[in-house]
mmCIF file of C-alpha atoms and ligand atoms in Angstrom:
data_model
loop_
_atom_site.group_PDB
_atom_site.id
_atom_site.type_symbol
_atom_site.label_atom_id
_atom_site.label_comp_id
_atom_site.label_asym_id
_atom_site.label_seq_id
_atom_site.Cartn_x
_atom_site.Cartn_y
_atom_site.Cartn_z
ATOM 1 C CA MET A 1 36.226 -92.134 45.070
ATOM 2 C CA PRO A 2 34.200 -95.194 46.004
ATOM 3 C CA LYS A 3 36.235 -98.000 47.524
ATOM 4 C CA PRO A 4 36.402 -101.449 45.905
ATOM 5 C CA SER A 5 33.340 -103.542 46.651
ATOM 6 C CA ALA A 6 33.039 -104.827 50.195
ATOM 7 C CA GLN A 7 33.500 -108.503 51.021
ATOM 8 C CA ALA A 8 30.348 -110.570 51.411
ATOM 9 C CA PHE A 9 32.141 -113.197 53.472
ATOM 10 C CA VAL A 10 33.396 -112.005 56.829
ATOM 11 C CA PRO A 11 36.692 -113.445 58.100
ATOM 12 C CA PHE A 12 35.977 -115.257 61.375
ATOM 13 C CA VAL A 13 38.626 -116.130 63.962
ATOM 14 C CA SER A 14 37.528 -119.065 66.097
ATOM 15 C CA VAL A 15 38.909 -119.973 69.521
ATOM 16 C CA GLU A 16 40.959 -122.710 67.871
ATOM 17 C CA ASN A 17 42.477 -120.317 65.352
ATOM 18 C CA MET A 18 43.142 -117.707 68.053
ATOM 19 C CA MET A 19 45.121 -120.367 69.925
ATOM 20 C CA ARG A 20 47.038 -121.195 66.712
ATOM 21 C CA LEU A 21 47.824 -117.497 66.220
ATOM 22 C CA VAL A 22 49.081 -117.155 69.806
ATOM 23 C CA HIS A 23 51.322 -120.215 69.407
ATOM 24 C CA GLN A 24 52.634 -119.099 66.009
ATOM 25 C CA VAL A 25 53.611 -115.686 67.379
ATOM 26 C CA GLY A 26 54.510 -116.859 70.908
ATOM 27 C CA VAL A 27 52.637 -115.809 74.061
ATOM 28 C CA GLU A 28 55.194 -113.263 75.260
ATOM 29 C CA GLN A 29 55.625 -111.759 71.789
ATOM 30 C CA ILE A 30 51.882 -111.413 71.214
ATOM 31 C CA LEU A 31 51.585 -109.629 74.569
ATOM 32 C CA ARG A 32 54.346 -107.220 73.502
ATOM 33 C CA ASP A 33 52.705 -106.744 70.071
ATOM 34 C CA LEU A 34 49.317 -106.025 71.661
ATOM 35 C CA ALA A 35 50.890 -103.542 74.073
ATOM 36 C CA ASN A 36 52.392 -101.752 71.051
ATOM 37 C CA TYR A 37 49.025 -101.600 69.242
ATOM 38 C CA ILE A 38 47.311 -100.367 72.416
ATOM 39 C CA GLU A 39 50.005 -97.737 72.947
ATOM 40 C CA GLU A 40 49.622 -96.582 69.332
ATOM 41 C CA ASP A 41 45.866 -96.110 69.814
ATOM 42 C CA PHE A 42 46.207 -94.500 73.272
ATOM 43 C CA ARG A 43 48.549 -91.942 71.685
ATOM 44 C CA ARG A 44 45.748 -90.934 69.281
ATOM 45 C CA TRP A 45 43.107 -91.150 72.028
ATOM 46 C CA GLU A 46 41.438 -87.854 71.213
ATOM 47 C CA LEU A 47 40.275 -88.842 67.724
ATOM 48 C CA PHE A 48 38.298 -91.886 68.952
ATOM 49 C CA ASP A 49 34.539 -91.901 69.571
ATOM 50 C CA LYS A 50 34.294 -92.673 73.276
ATOM 51 C CA THR A 51 31.407 -93.727 75.462
ATOM 52 C CA PRO A 52 31.170 -95.664 78.729
ATOM 53 C CA ARG A 53 30.253 -99.249 77.926
ATOM 54 C CA VAL A 54 26.571 -100.129 77.868
ATOM 55 C CA ALA A 55 25.932 -102.489 80.770
ATOM 56 C CA SER A 56 22.957 -104.717 81.509
ATOM 57 C CA HIS A 57 23.117 -105.824 85.138
ATOM 58 C CA SER A 58 21.394 -108.767 86.805
ATOM 59 C CA ASP A 59 21.647 -110.199 90.314
ATOM 60 C CA VAL A 60 24.338 -112.620 89.183
ATOM 61 C CA GLY A 61 26.402 -110.675 86.673
ATOM 62 C CA VAL A 62 26.639 -108.198 83.866
ATOM 63 C CA ILE A 63 26.520 -108.240 80.055
ATOM 64 C CA GLU A 64 28.217 -105.333 78.303
ATOM 65 C CA LEU A 65 28.698 -103.825 74.855
ATOM 66 C CA MET A 66 31.868 -101.802 74.257
ATOM 67 C CA PRO A 67 31.874 -99.708 71.061
ATOM 68 C CA THR A 68 34.391 -97.241 69.626
ATOM 69 C CA SER A 69 35.608 -95.872 66.288
ATOM 70 C CA ASP A 70 38.685 -94.066 64.951
ATOM 71 C CA GLY A 71 36.719 -92.745 61.971
ATOM 72 C CA GLU A 72 38.044 -95.442 59.602
ATOM 73 C CA SER A 73 37.150 -98.574 61.524
ATOM 74 C CA TYR A 74 34.415 -99.248 64.036
ATOM 75 C CA GLY A 75 34.677 -101.964 66.672
ATOM 76 C CA PHE A 76 32.656 -103.416 69.478
ATOM 77 C CA LYS A 77 32.998 -106.214 71.992
ATOM 78 C CA TYR A 78 30.300 -108.247 73.692
ATOM 79 C CA VAL A 79 31.511 -109.349 77.128
ATOM 80 C CA ASN A 80 29.997 -110.799 80.285
ATOM 81 C CA GLY A 81 31.113 -110.916 83.909
ATOM 82 C CA HIS A 82 29.511 -113.621 86.073
ATOM 83 C CA PRO A 83 31.593 -114.445 89.195
ATOM 84 C CA LYS A 84 29.281 -117.342 90.133
ATOM 85 C CA ASN A 85 29.926 -119.092 86.804
ATOM 86 C CA THR A 86 33.097 -120.926 87.865
ATOM 87 C CA SER A 87 31.182 -122.904 90.496
ATOM 88 C CA GLU A 88 28.934 -124.109 87.646
ATOM 89 C CA GLY A 89 31.857 -125.095 85.409
ATOM 90 C CA LEU A 90 31.545 -121.945 83.287
ATOM 91 C CA GLN A 91 33.907 -119.026 82.837
ATOM 92 C CA THR A 92 33.462 -115.707 84.646
ATOM 93 C CA VAL A 93 34.307 -113.716 81.503
ATOM 94 C CA THR A 94 33.576 -114.632 77.863
ATOM 95 C CA ALA A 95 33.629 -112.343 74.849
ATOM 96 C CA PHE A 96 33.516 -111.917 71.090
ATOM 97 C CA GLY A 97 33.971 -108.837 68.968
ATOM 98 C CA LEU A 98 33.643 -107.288 65.558
ATOM 99 C CA LEU A 99 35.537 -104.763 63.469
ATOM 100 C CA ALA A 100 33.761 -102.925 60.615
ATOM 101 C CA ASP A 101 34.683 -100.525 57.816
ATOM 102 C CA VAL A 102 33.220 -97.080 58.539
ATOM 103 C CA TYR A 103 32.997 -96.300 54.792
ATOM 104 C CA THR A 104 30.683 -99.204 53.893
ATOM 105 C CA GLY A 105 29.504 -100.200 57.370
ATOM 106 C CA TYR A 106 30.386 -103.776 56.422
ATOM 107 C CA PRO A 107 32.036 -106.016 59.040
ATOM 108 C CA VAL A 108 35.657 -106.894 58.186
ATOM 109 C CA LEU A 109 36.383 -109.256 61.092
ATOM 110 C CA LEU A 110 34.450 -111.294 63.624
ATOM 111 C CA SER A 111 36.555 -112.825 66.358
ATOM 112 C CA GLU A 112 36.436 -114.802 69.553
ATOM 113 C CA MET A 113 37.552 -112.444 72.318
ATOM 114 C CA THR A 114 37.658 -114.531 75.494
ATOM 115 C CA LEU A 115 41.335 -115.310 74.980
ATOM 116 C CA LEU A 116 41.886 -111.946 73.318
ATOM 117 C CA THR A 117 40.406 -110.113 76.324
ATOM 118 C CA ALA A 118 42.751 -111.925 78.700
ATOM 119 C CA LEU A 119 45.674 -111.028 76.418
ATOM 120 C CA ARG A 120 44.702 -107.382 75.935
ATOM 121 C CA THR A 121 43.932 -106.852 79.622
ATOM 122 C CA ALA A 122 47.328 -108.263 80.524
ATOM 123 C CA ALA A 123 49.094 -106.244 77.812
ATOM 124 C CA THR A 124 47.413 -103.051 79.074
ATOM 125 C CA SER A 125 48.345 -103.802 82.706
ATOM 126 C CA ALA A 126 51.964 -104.341 81.737
ATOM 127 C CA LEU A 127 52.111 -101.287 79.463
ATOM 128 C CA VAL A 128 50.851 -99.163 82.359
ATOM 129 C CA ALA A 129 53.229 -100.820 84.848
ATOM 130 C CA LYS A 130 56.164 -100.241 82.483
ATOM 131 C CA HIS A 131 55.521 -96.514 82.853
ATOM 132 C CA LEU A 132 54.448 -96.364 86.513
ATOM 133 C CA ALA A 133 56.047 -99.184 88.510
ATOM 134 C CA PRO A 134 59.160 -98.322 90.532
ATOM 135 C CA LYS A 135 62.462 -98.695 88.677
ATOM 136 C CA GLY A 136 63.852 -102.214 88.806
ATOM 137 C CA ALA A 137 60.552 -103.796 89.915
ATOM 138 C CA ASP A 138 61.190 -107.525 89.750
ATOM 139 C CA THR A 139 58.544 -109.091 92.008
ATOM 140 C CA MET A 140 54.778 -109.149 91.632
ATOM 141 C CA ALA A 141 52.055 -110.326 93.995
ATOM 142 C CA MET A 142 49.234 -111.986 92.039
ATOM 143 C CA ILE A 143 46.095 -112.100 94.201
ATOM 144 C CA GLY A 144 43.281 -113.970 92.468
ATOM 145 C CA ASN A 145 44.624 -116.923 90.477
ATOM 146 C CA GLY A 146 41.749 -117.448 88.042
ATOM 147 C CA ALA A 147 41.489 -117.256 84.253
ATOM 148 C CA GLN A 148 43.313 -113.919 83.883
ATOM 149 C CA SER A 149 46.191 -114.630 86.264
ATOM 150 C CA GLU A 150 48.761 -116.385 84.059
ATOM 151 C CA PHE A 151 48.206 -113.801 81.304
ATOM 152 C CA GLN A 152 48.737 -110.952 83.790
ATOM 153 C CA THR A 153 51.893 -112.584 85.126
ATOM 154 C CA THR A 154 53.346 -113.439 81.723
ATOM 155 C CA ALA A 155 52.768 -109.888 80.437
ATOM 156 C CA MET A 156 54.552 -108.415 83.483
ATOM 157 C CA LYS A 157 57.498 -110.702 82.695
ATOM 158 C CA ALA A 158 57.529 -109.962 78.957
ATOM 159 C CA ILE A 159 57.004 -106.191 79.177
ATOM 160 C CA VAL A 160 58.181 -105.060 82.627
ATOM 161 C CA GLY A 161 60.785 -107.759 83.261
ATOM 162 C CA ILE A 162 59.564 -109.199 86.562
ATOM 163 C CA LYS A 163 61.460 -112.263 87.676
ATOM 164 C CA SER A 164 59.318 -113.553 90.507
ATOM 165 C CA VAL A 165 55.589 -113.904 91.254
ATOM 166 C CA ARG A 166 53.911 -114.559 94.608
ATOM 167 C CA LEU A 167 50.523 -116.240 94.224
ATOM 168 C CA TYR A 168 47.496 -116.170 96.513
ATOM 169 C CA ASP A 169 43.841 -117.172 96.033
ATOM 170 C CA VAL A 170 41.119 -118.050 98.551
ATOM 171 C CA ASP A 171 40.873 -121.301 96.613
ATOM 172 C CA PRO A 172 44.201 -123.199 96.875
ATOM 173 C CA GLU A 173 43.243 -125.244 93.792
ATOM 174 C CA ALA A 174 43.288 -122.045 91.696
ATOM 175 C CA THR A 175 46.772 -121.232 92.986
ATOM 176 C CA LYS A 176 48.006 -124.770 92.206
ATOM 177 C CA LYS A 177 46.615 -124.459 88.675
ATOM 178 C CA CYS A 178 48.305 -121.085 88.171
ATOM 179 C CA ALA A 179 51.642 -122.325 89.557
ATOM 180 C CA ARG A 180 51.466 -125.393 87.276
ATOM 181 C CA ASN A 181 50.774 -123.249 84.215
ATOM 182 C CA LEU A 182 53.729 -120.984 85.039
ATOM 183 C CA GLU A 183 56.144 -123.886 85.647
ATOM 184 C CA ASP A 184 58.069 -123.367 82.402
ATOM 185 C CA SER A 185 57.677 -119.590 82.307
ATOM 186 C CA GLY A 186 61.151 -118.818 83.611
ATOM 187 C CA LEU A 187 59.605 -117.030 86.590
ATOM 188 C CA LYS A 188 60.258 -117.907 90.213
ATOM 189 C CA VAL A 189 56.799 -118.871 91.480
ATOM 190 C CA VAL A 190 56.037 -118.679 95.211
ATOM 191 C CA ILE A 191 52.771 -120.087 96.581
ATOM 192 C CA CYS A 192 51.477 -118.032 99.513
ATOM 193 C CA SER A 193 48.842 -118.828 102.110
ATOM 194 C CA SER A 194 47.580 -115.285 102.728
ATOM 195 C CA PRO A 195 47.410 -111.976 100.868
ATOM 196 C CA GLU A 196 49.765 -110.537 103.522
ATOM 197 C CA GLU A 197 52.353 -113.166 102.629
ATOM 198 C CA ALA A 198 51.824 -112.603 98.892
ATOM 199 C CA ILE A 199 52.710 -108.919 99.015
ATOM 200 C CA LEU A 200 55.992 -109.426 100.910
ATOM 201 C CA GLY A 201 58.806 -107.846 98.881
ATOM 202 C CA ALA A 202 56.563 -107.211 95.865
ATOM 203 C CA GLN A 203 56.802 -103.846 94.070
ATOM 204 C CA ILE A 204 53.789 -104.619 91.850
ATOM 205 C CA LEU A 205 50.560 -105.710 93.554
ATOM 206 C CA THR A 206 47.992 -107.159 91.168
ATOM 207 C CA THR A 207 44.481 -107.855 92.413
ATOM 208 C CA CYS A 208 42.383 -109.895 89.989
ATOM 209 C CA THR A 209 39.604 -111.474 92.014
ATOM 210 C CA ALA A 210 35.973 -112.014 91.087
ATOM 211 C CA ASP A 211 33.249 -111.415 93.623
ATOM 212 C CA LYS A 212 30.093 -109.395 93.160
ATOM 213 C CA GLN A 213 30.644 -107.187 96.206
ATOM 214 C CA CYS A 214 32.784 -104.372 97.595
ATOM 215 C CA ALA A 215 35.591 -106.596 98.854
ATOM 216 C CA THR A 216 38.786 -105.609 100.644
ATOM 217 C CA ILE A 217 41.486 -107.689 99.018
ATOM 218 C CA LEU A 218 44.117 -105.147 100.069
ATOM 219 C CA THR A 219 43.729 -103.263 103.347
ATOM 220 C CA ASP A 220 45.414 -99.923 103.906
ATOM 221 C CA ASN A 221 48.162 -101.271 106.185
ATOM 222 C CA MET A 222 49.219 -103.822 103.524
ATOM 223 C CA VAL A 223 50.283 -101.147 101.059
ATOM 224 C CA GLY A 224 53.713 -99.617 101.689
ATOM 225 C CA ALA A 225 55.287 -96.575 100.046
ATOM 226 C CA GLY A 226 56.520 -96.815 96.475
ATOM 227 C CA VAL A 227 54.503 -99.779 95.181
ATOM 228 C CA HIS A 228 52.466 -99.946 91.994
ATOM 229 C CA ILE A 229 48.970 -101.423 92.343
ATOM 230 C CA ASN A 230 47.397 -103.049 89.305
ATOM 231 C CA ALA A 231 43.719 -103.379 90.307
ATOM 232 C CA ILE A 232 41.923 -105.477 87.706
ATOM 233 C CA GLY A 233 38.967 -107.175 89.387
ATOM 234 C CA GLY A 234 36.904 -104.160 90.508
ATOM 235 C CA ASP A 235 35.105 -103.373 87.282
ATOM 236 C CA CYS A 236 31.401 -103.012 88.042
ATOM 237 C CA PRO A 237 29.167 -100.871 90.260
ATOM 238 C CA GLY A 238 29.276 -102.472 93.723
ATOM 239 C CA LYS A 239 32.349 -104.617 92.838
ATOM 240 C CA THR A 240 35.664 -103.308 94.199
ATOM 241 C CA GLU A 241 38.850 -104.764 95.686
ATOM 242 C CA LEU A 242 40.695 -102.034 97.582
ATOM 243 C CA ALA A 243 40.142 -100.315 100.926
ATOM 244 C CA ARG A 244 39.125 -96.704 100.344
ATOM 245 C CA ASP A 245 42.113 -95.370 102.354
ATOM 246 C CA ILE A 246 44.511 -96.854 99.803
ATOM 247 C CA LEU A 247 42.884 -94.728 97.108
ATOM 248 C CA THR A 248 43.349 -91.478 98.998
ATOM 249 C CA ARG A 249 47.086 -92.244 99.466
ATOM 250 C CA SER A 250 47.641 -93.140 95.813
ATOM 251 C CA THR A 251 48.051 -91.301 92.535
ATOM 252 C CA ILE A 252 45.290 -92.858 90.469
ATOM 253 C CA PHE A 253 45.579 -93.597 86.755
ATOM 254 C CA VAL A 254 42.519 -94.608 84.742
ATOM 255 C CA GLU A 255 41.455 -95.397 81.209
ATOM 256 C CA TYR A 256 38.288 -93.332 80.582
ATOM 257 C CA PRO A 257 37.031 -91.427 83.659
ATOM 258 C CA PRO A 258 33.286 -91.417 82.802
ATOM 259 C CA GLN A 259 33.363 -95.231 82.782
ATOM 260 C CA THR A 260 35.826 -95.736 85.649
ATOM 261 C CA ARG A 261 33.963 -93.417 88.029
ATOM 262 C CA VAL A 262 30.966 -95.758 87.741
ATOM 263 C CA GLU A 263 32.777 -99.106 87.581
ATOM 264 C CA GLY A 264 36.257 -98.777 89.080
ATOM 265 C CA GLU A 265 37.770 -98.529 92.550
ATOM 266 C CA ILE A 266 37.130 -94.777 92.391
ATOM 267 C CA GLN A 267 33.372 -95.361 92.654
ATOM 268 C CA GLN A 268 34.273 -95.187 96.382
ATOM 269 C CA LEU A 269 35.442 -91.540 95.993
ATOM 270 C CA ASP A 270 33.779 -88.224 95.156
ATOM 271 C CA ASP A 271 33.135 -87.631 91.470
ATOM 272 C CA ASN A 272 35.621 -84.761 91.386
ATOM 273 C CA HIS A 273 38.532 -86.696 92.956
ATOM 274 C CA ASP A 274 41.625 -86.064 90.835
ATOM 275 C CA VAL A 275 42.656 -88.885 88.482
ATOM 276 C CA ILE A 276 45.099 -89.025 85.567
ATOM 277 C CA GLU A 277 44.083 -90.510 82.227
ATOM 278 C CA PHE A 278 46.848 -92.945 81.295
ATOM 279 C CA TRP A 279 46.942 -91.906 77.635
ATOM 280 C CA GLU A 280 48.183 -88.505 78.808
ATOM 281 C CA VAL A 281 51.210 -90.142 80.404
ATOM 282 C CA LEU A 282 52.032 -91.751 77.051
ATOM 283 C CA THR A 283 51.763 -88.463 75.146
ATOM 284 C CA GLY A 284 53.770 -86.632 77.825
ATOM 285 C CA ALA A 285 50.878 -84.305 78.718
ATOM 286 C CA LYS A 286 50.922 -85.622 82.306
ATOM 287 C CA GLN A 287 53.688 -86.968 84.479
ATOM 288 C CA GLY A 288 53.644 -90.626 85.550
ATOM 289 C CA ARG A 289 55.447 -91.683 88.740
ATOM 290 C CA LYS A 290 56.982 -88.630 90.446
ATOM 291 C CA ASP A 291 59.198 -90.245 93.089
ATOM 292 C CA GLU A 292 60.150 -93.556 94.599
ATOM 293 C CA ARG A 293 57.815 -93.230 97.598
ATOM 294 C CA GLU A 294 54.691 -92.497 95.570
ATOM 295 C CA ILE A 295 51.987 -95.189 95.413
ATOM 296 C CA THR A 296 50.719 -95.473 91.852
ATOM 297 C CA LEU A 297 47.407 -97.200 91.230
ATOM 298 C CA PHE A 298 46.075 -98.376 87.884
ATOM 299 C CA ASP A 299 42.314 -98.575 88.425
ATOM 300 C CA SER A 300 41.657 -100.853 85.442
ATOM 301 C CA VAL A 301 38.151 -101.584 84.239
ATOM 302 C CA GLY A 302 38.897 -102.329 80.570
ATOM 303 C CA PHE A 303 38.023 -99.822 77.874
ATOM 304 C CA ALA A 304 36.725 -100.231 74.303
ATOM 305 C CA ILE A 305 39.860 -98.776 72.687
ATOM 306 C CA GLU A 306 41.939 -101.697 74.076
ATOM 307 C CA ASP A 307 39.565 -104.134 72.354
ATOM 308 C CA PHE A 308 39.687 -102.081 69.164
ATOM 309 C CA SER A 309 43.501 -102.262 69.213
ATOM 310 C CA ALA A 310 43.351 -106.011 69.812
ATOM 311 C CA LEU A 311 40.916 -106.547 66.931
ATOM 312 C CA ARG A 312 43.063 -104.333 64.686
ATOM 313 C CA TYR A 313 46.087 -106.503 65.549
ATOM 314 C CA VAL A 314 44.220 -109.737 64.830
ATOM 315 C CA ARG A 315 42.913 -108.357 61.517
ATOM 316 C CA ASP A 316 46.480 -107.463 60.463
ATOM 317 C CA LYS A 317 47.843 -110.861 61.503
ATOM 318 C CA VAL A 318 45.210 -113.149 59.969
ATOM 319 C CA ARG A 319 44.775 -111.291 56.671
ATOM 320 C CA GLY A 320 45.445 -113.719 53.810
ATOM 321 C CA SER A 321 46.256 -116.601 56.178
ATOM 322 C CA ASP A 322 44.473 -119.824 57.106
ATOM 323 C CA LEU A 323 43.874 -118.470 60.607
ATOM 324 C CA CYS A 324 40.386 -117.313 59.687
ATOM 325 C CA GLU A 325 37.438 -118.858 57.920
ATOM 326 C CA PRO A 326 34.922 -117.075 55.684
ATOM 327 C CA LEU A 327 31.614 -116.586 57.442
ATOM 328 C CA ASP A 328 28.464 -116.217 55.370
ATOM 329 C CA MET A 329 26.869 -113.524 57.526
ATOM 330 C CA LEU A 330 26.120 -110.763 55.010
ATOM 331 C CA ALA A 331 23.290 -111.035 52.502
ATOM 332 C CA ASP A 332 24.788 -110.182 49.105
ATOM 333 C CA PRO A 333 22.184 -109.937 46.297
ATOM 334 C CA ASP A 334 23.570 -109.241 42.799
ATOM 335 C CA ASP A 335 21.276 -106.209 42.675
ATOM 336 C CA PRO A 336 21.579 -104.568 46.114
ATOM 337 C CA ARG A 337 17.907 -103.570 46.015
ATOM 338 C CA ASP A 338 16.745 -107.078 45.154
ATOM 339 C CA LEU A 339 17.027 -108.669 48.591
ATOM 340 C CA PHE A 340 13.613 -110.284 48.232
ATOM 341 C CA GLY A 341 14.503 -111.639 44.794
ATOM 342 C CA MET A 342 17.601 -113.297 46.247
ATOM 343 C CA LEU A 343 15.432 -114.986 48.868
ATOM 344 C CA HIS A 344 12.853 -115.938 46.273
ATOM 345 C CA ARG A 345 15.393 -117.493 43.891
ATOM 346 C CA ALA A 346 17.006 -119.455 46.759
ATOM 347 C CA LYS A 347 13.805 -121.514 47.019
ATOM 348 C CA ALA A 348 14.267 -122.876 43.532
HETATM 349 P P1 NAD B 401 37.984 -116.079 87.652
HETATM 350 O O1 NAD B 401 36.644 -116.294 88.260
HETATM 351 O O2 NAD B 401 38.526 -117.063 86.687
HETATM 352 O O3 NAD B 401 39.079 -115.915 88.821
HETATM 353 C C1 NAD B 401 38.862 -115.137 89.959
HETATM 354 C C2 NAD B 401 39.638 -115.750 91.134
HETATM 355 O O4 NAD B 401 39.503 -114.871 92.252
HETATM 356 C C3 NAD B 401 39.096 -117.121 91.567
HETATM 357 O O5 NAD B 401 40.140 -118.083 91.510
HETATM 358 C C4 NAD B 401 38.628 -116.879 93.006
HETATM 359 O O6 NAD B 401 38.810 -117.990 93.859
HETATM 360 C C5 NAD B 401 39.501 -115.689 93.408
HETATM 361 N N1 NAD B 401 38.992 -114.909 94.534
HETATM 362 C C6 NAD B 401 37.724 -114.510 94.794
HETATM 363 N N2 NAD B 401 37.698 -113.798 95.944
HETATM 364 C C7 NAD B 401 38.972 -113.740 96.397
HETATM 365 C C8 NAD B 401 39.585 -113.134 97.522
HETATM 366 N N3 NAD B 401 38.877 -112.469 98.424
HETATM 367 N N4 NAD B 401 40.929 -113.259 97.686
HETATM 368 C C9 NAD B 401 41.676 -113.958 96.780
HETATM 369 N N5 NAD B 401 41.148 -114.564 95.691
HETATM 370 C C10 NAD B 401 39.811 -114.444 95.498
HETATM 371 O O7 NAD B 401 37.929 -114.622 86.999
HETATM 372 P P2 NAD B 401 38.928 -113.967 85.935
HETATM 373 O O8 NAD B 401 38.470 -114.206 84.545
HETATM 374 O O9 NAD B 401 40.345 -114.293 86.309
HETATM 375 O O10 NAD B 401 38.648 -112.418 86.234
HETATM 376 C C11 NAD B 401 39.044 -111.861 87.473
HETATM 377 C C12 NAD B 401 38.426 -110.496 87.613
HETATM 378 O O11 NAD B 401 38.958 -109.598 86.642
HETATM 379 C C13 NAD B 401 36.903 -110.483 87.395
HETATM 380 O O12 NAD B 401 36.326 -109.709 88.425
HETATM 381 C C14 NAD B 401 36.716 -109.834 86.045
HETATM 382 O O13 NAD B 401 35.504 -109.162 85.946
HETATM 383 C C15 NAD B 401 37.899 -108.889 86.022
HETATM 384 N N6 NAD B 401 38.378 -108.531 84.676
HETATM 385 C C16 NAD B 401 38.744 -107.250 84.483
HETATM 386 C C17 NAD B 401 39.231 -106.866 83.251
HETATM 387 C C18 NAD B 401 39.709 -105.457 83.047
HETATM 388 O O14 NAD B 401 39.938 -105.037 81.921
HETATM 389 N N7 NAD B 401 39.924 -104.704 84.095
HETATM 390 C C19 NAD B 401 39.305 -107.780 82.192
HETATM 391 C C20 NAD B 401 38.938 -109.105 82.433
HETATM 392 C C21 NAD B 401 38.472 -109.477 83.695
#
């Protein structure tokens, strides 16, 4: 049975409307909602089309396309990563994305995804930490206090229940900004002057720095037994954050191994080094944390299914509301074969 005719106007969610959506729902609630959508899709992981993202590298950054499909909907995100951008007054990461109907191939949503990426990355981090962090984890170190940091922190509060965050950045202005933005969050915020100070007493160590090099944000001797590491910033070939020795002491959880082996912390290890795909922890196929002394590491690079889940959530929330505007981006001739005629008549 053919479906009803596809829409010619594509609902578009601007940055302004994304901010309205977040405020209508509430930041903590939207993070919990996104984590639920992501969990739902991770549980049906096997039915998705999966491919490592398509990356175009330059000396200063990377531009990537991230496609996937569940057979009913198709989604992709355009995203960049340019660590030098902040010094020029631009963001390191910007993004937009699209969801389409597999049956017609017509787009059903176009959305800003700079904010949405920060939200979905944070929701994924917290979903993973909920399953892997030691019981009763209440303190997080947040190393790298840039654009993602408040989202990461707020998600750990909303989903894992942390009560305190210890901030460190090489740029004290970034830390001040982060502390200011978290003032009313209900979290105890501690400003630290070194990464060593930041990790004191923390059970969750988040690294979220941006530098186009193999950096050592955490050295081996900084990581004690039983912590959970949430490594966000190493997400490109030649761009990592952790000393290699930490990896060999940790149980490593990843999104999609063919992408993470190229982009993640594990690019420092042999291709056959054992890793666990996080979706298998959710379905119960693999065990998460085994004991209180184990070091668990989420080697996050960001995978297309998380963006698909986020777009799916936004589509469900904005449908029929004033949070989207109709975008005239599909040619729609009365006779589908008369595209030229439509153009011709437009002249009149
Ligand atoms: P940003 O440029 O806004 O912030 C990065 C911060 O890191 C800056 O404040 C900078 O001063 C700090 N920094 C750099 N080197 C440091 C060091 N050695 N020690 C401490 N702080 C240091 O970038 P952002 O948007 O917050 O993104 C951070 C990183 O996360 C980027 O590398 C980005 O590519 C990555 N990211 C990953 C995902 C994912 O899904 N895994 C998603 C989004 C962004």
